[in-house]
PDB file of C-alpha atoms in Angstrom:
ATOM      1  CA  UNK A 291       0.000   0.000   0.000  1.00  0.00           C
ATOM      2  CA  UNK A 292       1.690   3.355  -1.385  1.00  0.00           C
ATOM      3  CA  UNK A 293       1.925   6.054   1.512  1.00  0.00           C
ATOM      4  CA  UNK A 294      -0.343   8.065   2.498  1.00  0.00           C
ATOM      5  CA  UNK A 295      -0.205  11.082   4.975  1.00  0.00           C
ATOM      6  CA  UNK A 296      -2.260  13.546   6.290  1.00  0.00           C
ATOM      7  CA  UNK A 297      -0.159  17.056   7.891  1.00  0.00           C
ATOM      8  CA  UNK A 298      -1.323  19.728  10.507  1.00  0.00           C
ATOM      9  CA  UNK A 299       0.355  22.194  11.884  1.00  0.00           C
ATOM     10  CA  UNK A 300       0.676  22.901  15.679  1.00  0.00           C
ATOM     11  CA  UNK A 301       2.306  26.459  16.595  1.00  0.00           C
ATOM     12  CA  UNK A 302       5.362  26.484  14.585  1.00  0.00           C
ATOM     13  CA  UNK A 303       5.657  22.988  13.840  1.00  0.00           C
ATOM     14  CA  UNK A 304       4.627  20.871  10.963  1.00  0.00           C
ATOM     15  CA  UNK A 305       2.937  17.551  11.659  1.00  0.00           C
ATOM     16  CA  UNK A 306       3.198  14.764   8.885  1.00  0.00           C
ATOM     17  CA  UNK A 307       1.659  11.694   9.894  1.00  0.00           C
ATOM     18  CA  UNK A 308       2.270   9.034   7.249  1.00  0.00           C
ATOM     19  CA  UNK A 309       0.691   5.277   6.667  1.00  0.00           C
ATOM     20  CA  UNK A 310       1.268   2.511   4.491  1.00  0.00           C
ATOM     21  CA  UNK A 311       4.633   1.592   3.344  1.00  0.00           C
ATOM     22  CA  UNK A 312       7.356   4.490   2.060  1.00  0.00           C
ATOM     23  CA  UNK A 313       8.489   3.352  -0.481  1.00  0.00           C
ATOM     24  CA  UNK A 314       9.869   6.840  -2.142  1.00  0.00           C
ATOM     25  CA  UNK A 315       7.381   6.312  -5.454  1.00  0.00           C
ATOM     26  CA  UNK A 316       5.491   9.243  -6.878  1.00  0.00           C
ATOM     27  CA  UNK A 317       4.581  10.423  -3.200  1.00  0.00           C
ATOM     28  CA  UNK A 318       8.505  11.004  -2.062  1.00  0.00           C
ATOM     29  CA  UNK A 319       8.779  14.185  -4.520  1.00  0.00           C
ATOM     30  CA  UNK A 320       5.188  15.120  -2.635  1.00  0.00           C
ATOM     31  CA  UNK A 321       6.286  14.956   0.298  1.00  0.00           C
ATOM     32  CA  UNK A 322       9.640  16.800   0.320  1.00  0.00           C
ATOM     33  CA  UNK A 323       7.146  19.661  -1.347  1.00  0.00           C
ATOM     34  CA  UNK A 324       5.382  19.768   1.493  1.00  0.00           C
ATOM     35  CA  UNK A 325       8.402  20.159   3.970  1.00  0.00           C
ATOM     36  CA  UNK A 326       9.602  23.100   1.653  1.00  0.00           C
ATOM     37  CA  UNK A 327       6.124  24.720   2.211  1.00  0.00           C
ATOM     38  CA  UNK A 328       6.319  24.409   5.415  1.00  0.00           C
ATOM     39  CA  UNK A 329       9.814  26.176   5.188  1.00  0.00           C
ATOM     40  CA  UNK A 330       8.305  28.775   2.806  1.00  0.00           C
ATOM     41  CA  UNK A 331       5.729  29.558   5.609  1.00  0.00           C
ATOM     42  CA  UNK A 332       8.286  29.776   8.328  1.00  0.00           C
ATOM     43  CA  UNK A 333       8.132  26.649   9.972  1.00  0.00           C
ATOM     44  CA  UNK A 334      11.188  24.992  10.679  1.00  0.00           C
ATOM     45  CA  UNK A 335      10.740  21.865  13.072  1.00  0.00           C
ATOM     46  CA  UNK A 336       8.878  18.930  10.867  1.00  0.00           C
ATOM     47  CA  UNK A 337       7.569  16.064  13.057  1.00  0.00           C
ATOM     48  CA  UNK A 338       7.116  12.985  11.161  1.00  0.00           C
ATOM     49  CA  UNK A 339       4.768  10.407  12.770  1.00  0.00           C
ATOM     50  CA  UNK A 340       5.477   6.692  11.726  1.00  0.00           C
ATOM     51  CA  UNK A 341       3.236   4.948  13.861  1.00  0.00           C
ATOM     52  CA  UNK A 342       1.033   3.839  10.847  1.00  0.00           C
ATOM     53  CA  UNK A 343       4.292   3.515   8.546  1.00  0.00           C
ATOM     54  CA  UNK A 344       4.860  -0.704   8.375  1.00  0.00           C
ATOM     55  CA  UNK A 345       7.393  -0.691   5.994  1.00  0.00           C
ATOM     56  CA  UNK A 346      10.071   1.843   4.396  1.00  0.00           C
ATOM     57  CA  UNK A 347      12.405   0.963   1.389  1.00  0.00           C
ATOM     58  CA  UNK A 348      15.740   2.331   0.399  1.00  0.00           C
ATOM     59  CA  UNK A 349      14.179   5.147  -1.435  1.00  0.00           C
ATOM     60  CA  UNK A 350      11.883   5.742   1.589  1.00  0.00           C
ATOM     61  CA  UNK A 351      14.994   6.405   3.460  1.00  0.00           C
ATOM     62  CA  UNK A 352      16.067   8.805   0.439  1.00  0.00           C
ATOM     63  CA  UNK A 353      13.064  10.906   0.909  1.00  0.00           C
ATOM     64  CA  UNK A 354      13.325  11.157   4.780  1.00  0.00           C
ATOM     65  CA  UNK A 355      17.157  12.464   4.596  1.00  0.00           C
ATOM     66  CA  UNK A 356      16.170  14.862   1.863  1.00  0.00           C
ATOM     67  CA  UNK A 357      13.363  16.335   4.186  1.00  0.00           C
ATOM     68  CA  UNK A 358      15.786  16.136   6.540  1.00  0.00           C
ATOM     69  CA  UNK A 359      18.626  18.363   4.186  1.00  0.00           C
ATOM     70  CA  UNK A 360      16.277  20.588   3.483  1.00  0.00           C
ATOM     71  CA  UNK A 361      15.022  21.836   7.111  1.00  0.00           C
ATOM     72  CA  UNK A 362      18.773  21.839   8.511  1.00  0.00           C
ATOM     73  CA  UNK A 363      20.256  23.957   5.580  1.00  0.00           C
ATOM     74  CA  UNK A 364      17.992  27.084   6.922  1.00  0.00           C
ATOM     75  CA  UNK A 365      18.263  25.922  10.438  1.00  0.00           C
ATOM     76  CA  UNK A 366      15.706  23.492  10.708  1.00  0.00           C
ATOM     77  CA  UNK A 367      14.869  19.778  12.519  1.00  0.00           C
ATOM     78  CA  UNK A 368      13.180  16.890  11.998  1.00  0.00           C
ATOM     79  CA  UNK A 369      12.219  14.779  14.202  1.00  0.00           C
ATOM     80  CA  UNK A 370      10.340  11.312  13.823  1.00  0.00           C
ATOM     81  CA  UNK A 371       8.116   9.420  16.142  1.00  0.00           C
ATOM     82  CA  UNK A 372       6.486   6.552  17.043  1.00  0.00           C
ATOM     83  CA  UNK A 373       8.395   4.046  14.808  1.00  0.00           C
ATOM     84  CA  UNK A 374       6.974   0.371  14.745  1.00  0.00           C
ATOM     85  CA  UNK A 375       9.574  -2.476  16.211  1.00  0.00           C
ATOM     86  CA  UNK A 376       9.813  -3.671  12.184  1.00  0.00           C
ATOM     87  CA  UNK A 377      10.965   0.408  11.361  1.00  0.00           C
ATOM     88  CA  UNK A 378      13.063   1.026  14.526  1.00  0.00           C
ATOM     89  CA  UNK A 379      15.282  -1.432  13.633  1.00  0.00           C
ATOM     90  CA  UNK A 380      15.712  -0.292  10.245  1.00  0.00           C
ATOM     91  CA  UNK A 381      16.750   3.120  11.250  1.00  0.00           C
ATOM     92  CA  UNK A 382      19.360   1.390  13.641  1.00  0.00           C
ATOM     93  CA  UNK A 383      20.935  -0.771  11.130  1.00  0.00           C
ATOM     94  CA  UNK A 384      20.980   2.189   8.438  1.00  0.00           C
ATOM     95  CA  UNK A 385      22.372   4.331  11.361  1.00  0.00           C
ATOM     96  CA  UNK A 386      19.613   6.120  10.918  1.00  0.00           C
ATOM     97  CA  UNK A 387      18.880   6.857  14.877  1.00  0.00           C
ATOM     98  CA  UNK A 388      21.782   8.625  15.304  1.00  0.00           C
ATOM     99  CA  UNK A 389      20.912  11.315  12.529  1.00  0.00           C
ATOM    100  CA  UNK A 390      17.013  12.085  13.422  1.00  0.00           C
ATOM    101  CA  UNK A 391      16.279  12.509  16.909  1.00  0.00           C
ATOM    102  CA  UNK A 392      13.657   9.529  17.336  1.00  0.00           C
ATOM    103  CA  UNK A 393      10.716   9.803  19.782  1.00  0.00           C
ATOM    104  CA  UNK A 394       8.374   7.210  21.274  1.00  0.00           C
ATOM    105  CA  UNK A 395       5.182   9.518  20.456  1.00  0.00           C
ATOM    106  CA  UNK A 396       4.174  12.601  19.288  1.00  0.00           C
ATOM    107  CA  UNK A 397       2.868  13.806  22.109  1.00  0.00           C
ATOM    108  CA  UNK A 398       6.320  13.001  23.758  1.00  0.00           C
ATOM    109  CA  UNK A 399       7.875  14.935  21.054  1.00  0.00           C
ATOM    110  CA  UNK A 400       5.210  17.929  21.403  1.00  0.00           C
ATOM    111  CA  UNK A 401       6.459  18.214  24.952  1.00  0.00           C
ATOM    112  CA  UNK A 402      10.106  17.978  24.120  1.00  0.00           C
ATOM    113  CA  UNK A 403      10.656  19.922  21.478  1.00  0.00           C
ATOM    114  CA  UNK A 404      11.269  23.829  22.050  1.00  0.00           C
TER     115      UNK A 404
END
């Protein structure tokens, strides 16, 4: 099942809640665009929820260190939460957990995040 997402926004931080499985296909380009909207509007701390994300391929991965690029070259963070068992371990084997600062919900985030 190709990813789908829905975003809000909550003060000055962008909300992208994704499902299904990234797999980087015609969505990735989509959502990158709507990180650099976010940017356009200001916003530069992007949350990404994976709770409802069961799988991500190689060019998922692509798409979440581009969003990632793009918020930190004007300051920016990302932050992801609520990965499933199946996509925590991915991130630790691609190394990934010690680039994005990983929490275990978004509320948790909400209240962490300045």
């Amino acid at each position: 099942m190709k990813v789908q997402y829905e975003t809000a926004r909550i003060a000055d931080k962008f909300i992208l809640k994704l499902q299904g499985d990234l797999i980087g296909d015609e969505s990735g380009p989509k959502l990158v665009e709507l990180v650099s909207d976010s940017l356009n509007d200001g916003i530069k701390v992007c949350i990404i929820d994976l709770s409802q994300v069961r799988y991500i391929s190689s060019s998922g991965i692509g798409v979440l260190i581009t969003m990632l690029t793009k918020m930190r070259n004007v300051g920016g963070e990302v932050f992801l939460t609520s990965p499933s068992e199946h996509v925590k371990k991915l991130l630790i084997i691609t190394k990934l957990n010690n680039i994005f600062t990983v929490y275990d919900s978004l509320e948790d985030a909400l209240s962490k995040i300045a």
